[in-house]
Coordinates of C-alpha atoms in Angstrom, one line a residue:
M1 CA 8.3 -15.4 4.7
S2 CA 10.4 -14.8 1.7
S3 CA 13.3 -12.4 1.1
T4 CA 14.0 -9.8 -1.4
A5 CA 16.8 -9.9 -3.9
D6 CA 19.3 -8.4 -1.4
G7 CA 18.4 -10.9 1.2
K8 CA 16.2 -8.9 3.5
P9 CA 12.9 -10.5 4.6
R10 CA 9.8 -9.6 2.9
I11 CA 7.0 -9.3 5.1
G12 CA 3.3 -10.3 4.2
V13 CA 4.3 -12.5 1.1
E14 CA 4.0 -16.2 1.5
P15 CA 6.4 -18.3 -0.6
G16 CA 5.0 -19.0 -4.1
N17 CA 2.7 -15.9 -4.0
E18 CA 5.2 -13.7 -5.5
T19 CA 4.3 -14.8 -9.1
N20 CA 0.8 -16.1 -8.6
K21 CA -1.0 -13.3 -6.7
P22 CA 0.1 -9.7 -7.1
W23 CA -0.6 -7.3 -4.3
T24 CA -3.7 -5.4 -5.1
L25 CA -3.7 -1.8 -4.0
R26 CA -6.3 1.0 -4.3
L27 CA -5.3 4.6 -3.9
Y28 CA -8.4 6.8 -3.2
V29 CA -8.0 10.5 -4.3
A30 CA -10.2 13.6 -4.8
G31 CA -8.8 15.0 -8.0
Q32 CA -5.2 15.6 -9.0
T33 CA -4.2 17.4 -6.0
P34 CA -0.5 17.9 -5.0
K35 CA -1.1 15.6 -2.1
S36 CA -2.8 12.9 -4.2
L37 CA 0.0 13.0 -6.6
T38 CA 2.5 12.6 -3.9
A39 CA 0.7 9.8 -2.5
F40 CA 0.7 8.0 -5.8
A41 CA 4.3 8.6 -6.4
N42 CA 5.2 7.5 -2.9
L43 CA 3.0 4.2 -3.2
Q44 CA 4.6 3.4 -6.6
A45 CA 8.3 3.9 -5.4
M46 CA 7.5 1.7 -2.2
C47 CA 5.9 -1.1 -4.3
E48 CA 8.6 -1.0 -6.9
A49 CA 11.4 -1.0 -4.0
H50 CA 9.6 -3.9 -2.1
L51 CA 7.3 -5.9 -4.5
S52 CA 9.5 -5.9 -7.6
G53 CA 6.6 -5.2 -10.0
N54 CA 4.2 -7.8 -8.3
Y55 CA 1.6 -5.4 -7.6
Q56 CA -1.4 -3.6 -9.1
I57 CA -2.4 0.0 -8.1
E58 CA -6.0 1.1 -8.9
V59 CA -6.5 4.9 -8.5
I60 CA -10.0 5.7 -7.8
D61 CA -11.0 9.3 -8.1
L62 CA -13.9 10.2 -5.7
L63 CA -14.7 13.3 -7.7
E64 CA -15.7 11.1 -10.4
N65 CA -17.0 8.1 -8.6
P66 CA -18.0 9.2 -5.1
Q67 CA -20.2 6.0 -4.5
L68 CA -17.0 3.9 -4.5
A69 CA -15.8 5.4 -1.2
Q70 CA -18.6 3.3 0.7
G71 CA -17.3 -0.1 -0.4
D72 CA -13.9 0.5 1.5
Q73 CA -15.4 2.8 4.1
I74 CA -13.1 5.7 3.0
L75 CA -13.3 8.6 5.6
A76 CA -10.4 10.6 4.5
I77 CA -8.2 11.2 1.3
P78 CA -5.8 10.1 0.2
T79 CA -6.2 6.7 1.4
V80 CA -4.5 3.5 0.4
V81 CA -6.2 0.3 0.8
R82 CA -4.4 -3.0 0.6
R83 CA -6.9 -5.6 -0.9
L84 CA -4.7 -8.4 -1.4
P85 CA -2.9 -10.2 0.4
L86 CA -5.3 -10.2 3.2
P87 CA -6.0 -9.0 5.8
M88 CA -7.0 -5.8 4.2
R89 CA -5.0 -2.7 5.4
K90 CA -5.5 1.1 5.1
I91 CA -3.2 3.9 5.4
I92 CA -4.4 7.6 5.3
G93 CA -2.2 10.3 4.0
D94 CA 0.4 10.9 1.2
L95 CA 2.8 8.3 2.5
S96 CA 5.7 10.7 2.9
D97 CA 6.6 8.9 6.2
T98 CA 8.0 6.0 4.3
E99 CA 8.7 3.8 7.5
R100 CA 5.2 4.2 8.8
A101 CA 3.8 3.4 5.3
L102 CA 5.8 0.2 4.9
V103 CA 4.8 -0.9 8.3
G104 CA 1.2 0.0 7.6
L105 CA 1.0 -1.9 4.4
D106 CA 2.9 -4.7 6.0
L107 CA 5.9 -4.4 3.7
R108 CA 8.3 -4.1 6.8
Q109 CA 8.2 -5.0 10.3
P110 CA 8.4 -1.9 12.7
T111 CA 11.9 -1.1 13.8
Q112 CA 12.7 -1.7 17.5
P113 CA 14.0 1.2 19.5
A114 CA 17.6 0.7 20.7
H115 CA 18.1 0.0 24.3
S116 CA 20.4 2.2 26.2

């Protein structure tokens, strides 16, 4: 596990992979709806904050290419598919719940509830 510039651990990125293998993400949408635009903005912000430019986002508009939904088994939109690094991960929604999205993409470990 490596760390970010501020010393926090970066989950899911092995040492040496930061420069060699960028994260590959696909965002499936159906047109430029407010929810799709929000999902893209949120995904891009998370990637910049946690991957420092070491990522690729491919936006796939299913209104233009509906056949592409079958390859990643897309059942709802917007959906983000993390293709690399493996294992593949999927998150459905506009990613407005940042903590859930970061954990789902394996960019951050889940926070543990405080014990009373």
